[in-house]
XYZ file of C-alpha atoms in Angstrom:
118
model
C 111.546 113.454 134.638
C 113.459 111.995 131.719
C 115.629 114.434 129.806
C 118.081 114.116 126.957
C 119.711 117.434 126.162
C 121.926 117.736 123.113
C 124.485 120.493 122.705
C 127.498 121.373 120.587
C 125.870 121.930 117.235
C 126.522 124.948 115.068
C 127.908 126.224 111.801
C 131.233 124.822 110.626
C 133.175 124.939 107.379
C 133.725 121.815 105.283
C 136.615 119.843 106.703
C 136.006 121.177 110.182
C 135.079 119.411 113.401
C 132.353 119.524 116.021
C 131.730 117.589 119.199
C 128.147 116.920 120.160
C 127.133 116.046 123.696
C 123.935 114.529 125.016
C 123.365 114.835 128.753
C 120.858 112.394 130.213
C 118.842 112.475 133.414
C 115.804 110.800 134.935
C 116.694 107.208 134.036
C 119.486 104.686 134.537
C 121.773 105.874 131.765
C 124.253 103.016 132.074
C 121.515 100.474 131.241
C 120.573 102.061 127.927
C 122.040 101.695 124.481
C 122.754 105.193 123.221
C 122.555 106.309 119.628
C 122.904 109.390 117.489
C 120.501 109.943 114.613
C 120.238 112.769 112.128
C 117.583 114.179 109.875
C 118.294 116.420 106.933
C 115.575 118.582 105.348
C 113.261 116.468 103.228
C 114.887 113.224 104.298
C 114.070 110.492 106.759
C 115.798 110.273 110.098
C 118.806 107.967 109.876
C 121.031 106.208 112.357
C 124.508 107.697 112.577
C 126.134 105.705 115.373
C 125.269 103.590 118.386
C 127.101 102.376 121.459
C 126.170 99.639 123.896
C 125.845 100.093 127.643
C 129.508 99.517 128.484
C 130.840 100.816 125.189
C 131.939 97.349 124.165
C 130.127 97.422 120.842
C 129.911 100.387 118.495
C 128.310 100.722 115.082
C 128.484 103.477 112.480
C 126.634 104.319 109.319
C 128.857 103.750 106.305
C 128.651 107.441 105.455
C 130.423 108.489 108.668
C 132.866 105.627 109.257
C 136.384 106.888 109.805
C 135.172 110.448 110.428
C 132.822 110.235 113.424
C 133.453 108.711 116.838
C 130.775 107.904 119.399
C 131.674 107.530 123.065
C 129.975 107.594 126.427
C 130.795 108.439 130.014
C 128.463 106.545 132.314
C 129.750 108.464 135.336
C 128.617 111.711 133.712
C 125.459 110.280 132.078
C 126.633 111.691 128.770
C 127.134 110.400 125.255
C 129.319 112.188 122.722
C 129.716 112.343 118.982
C 133.041 113.627 117.712
C 132.633 114.668 114.094
C 135.711 115.315 111.978
C 136.234 116.051 108.295
C 132.704 117.364 108.070
C 131.002 117.558 104.698
C 128.051 119.548 103.435
C 126.008 116.356 103.373
C 126.441 116.038 107.139
C 124.147 119.040 107.551
C 121.158 117.924 109.608
C 119.483 118.058 112.971
C 121.245 115.554 115.208
C 119.292 113.670 117.866
C 120.364 111.352 120.620
C 118.287 108.364 121.602
C 118.316 106.108 124.632
C 117.047 102.548 124.168
C 116.405 99.896 126.816
C 116.433 96.604 124.935
C 114.675 94.534 127.612
C 111.479 96.609 127.461
C 111.817 98.421 124.170
C 111.505 101.744 125.975
C 113.176 104.646 124.230
C 113.732 108.346 124.820
C 114.695 111.094 122.388
C 116.377 114.429 122.757
C 115.132 117.609 121.130
C 117.934 117.772 118.578
C 120.782 120.117 117.750
C 121.395 121.696 114.352
C 124.657 121.022 112.540
C 125.299 123.073 109.414
C 128.361 122.473 107.269
C 128.861 125.317 104.840
C 131.511 127.678 103.568
C-alpha cells in the first residue's frame, strides 16, 4: 500500500523556521521525483520545490528561493523541506508528491498545515 505521510507543520511566528518531512512507503522511493506543493485558502495548489531521484537537480518557486531547502534521504525513504524566514504568505497546506516520469504515475500525501502568524 502506497503511503506518503507529511509531518512537521504547525504554527510559527513570522521569521521563524519549520522542517517538514514526508515519509514514503509502498513504492520504490529512489526512482521517483519528489516535490512539495502548497495550497492556500482560495488559491490553486502551487509547486514549491522539487528534487530529482538522486538529488542532482533541484528547483524552487521564485517566492521561496533563498528561504526554503528541499532534500531527500533515499535510505530513509523521506523527503524534507526546510523552511526559514517564514512569512505570512507561506501559510498553506503543504503536500508532498511522488512522480515517476517513465509512466506518469504520481502519489500524493494528505497534507500538513503550516500557519505563519504572530
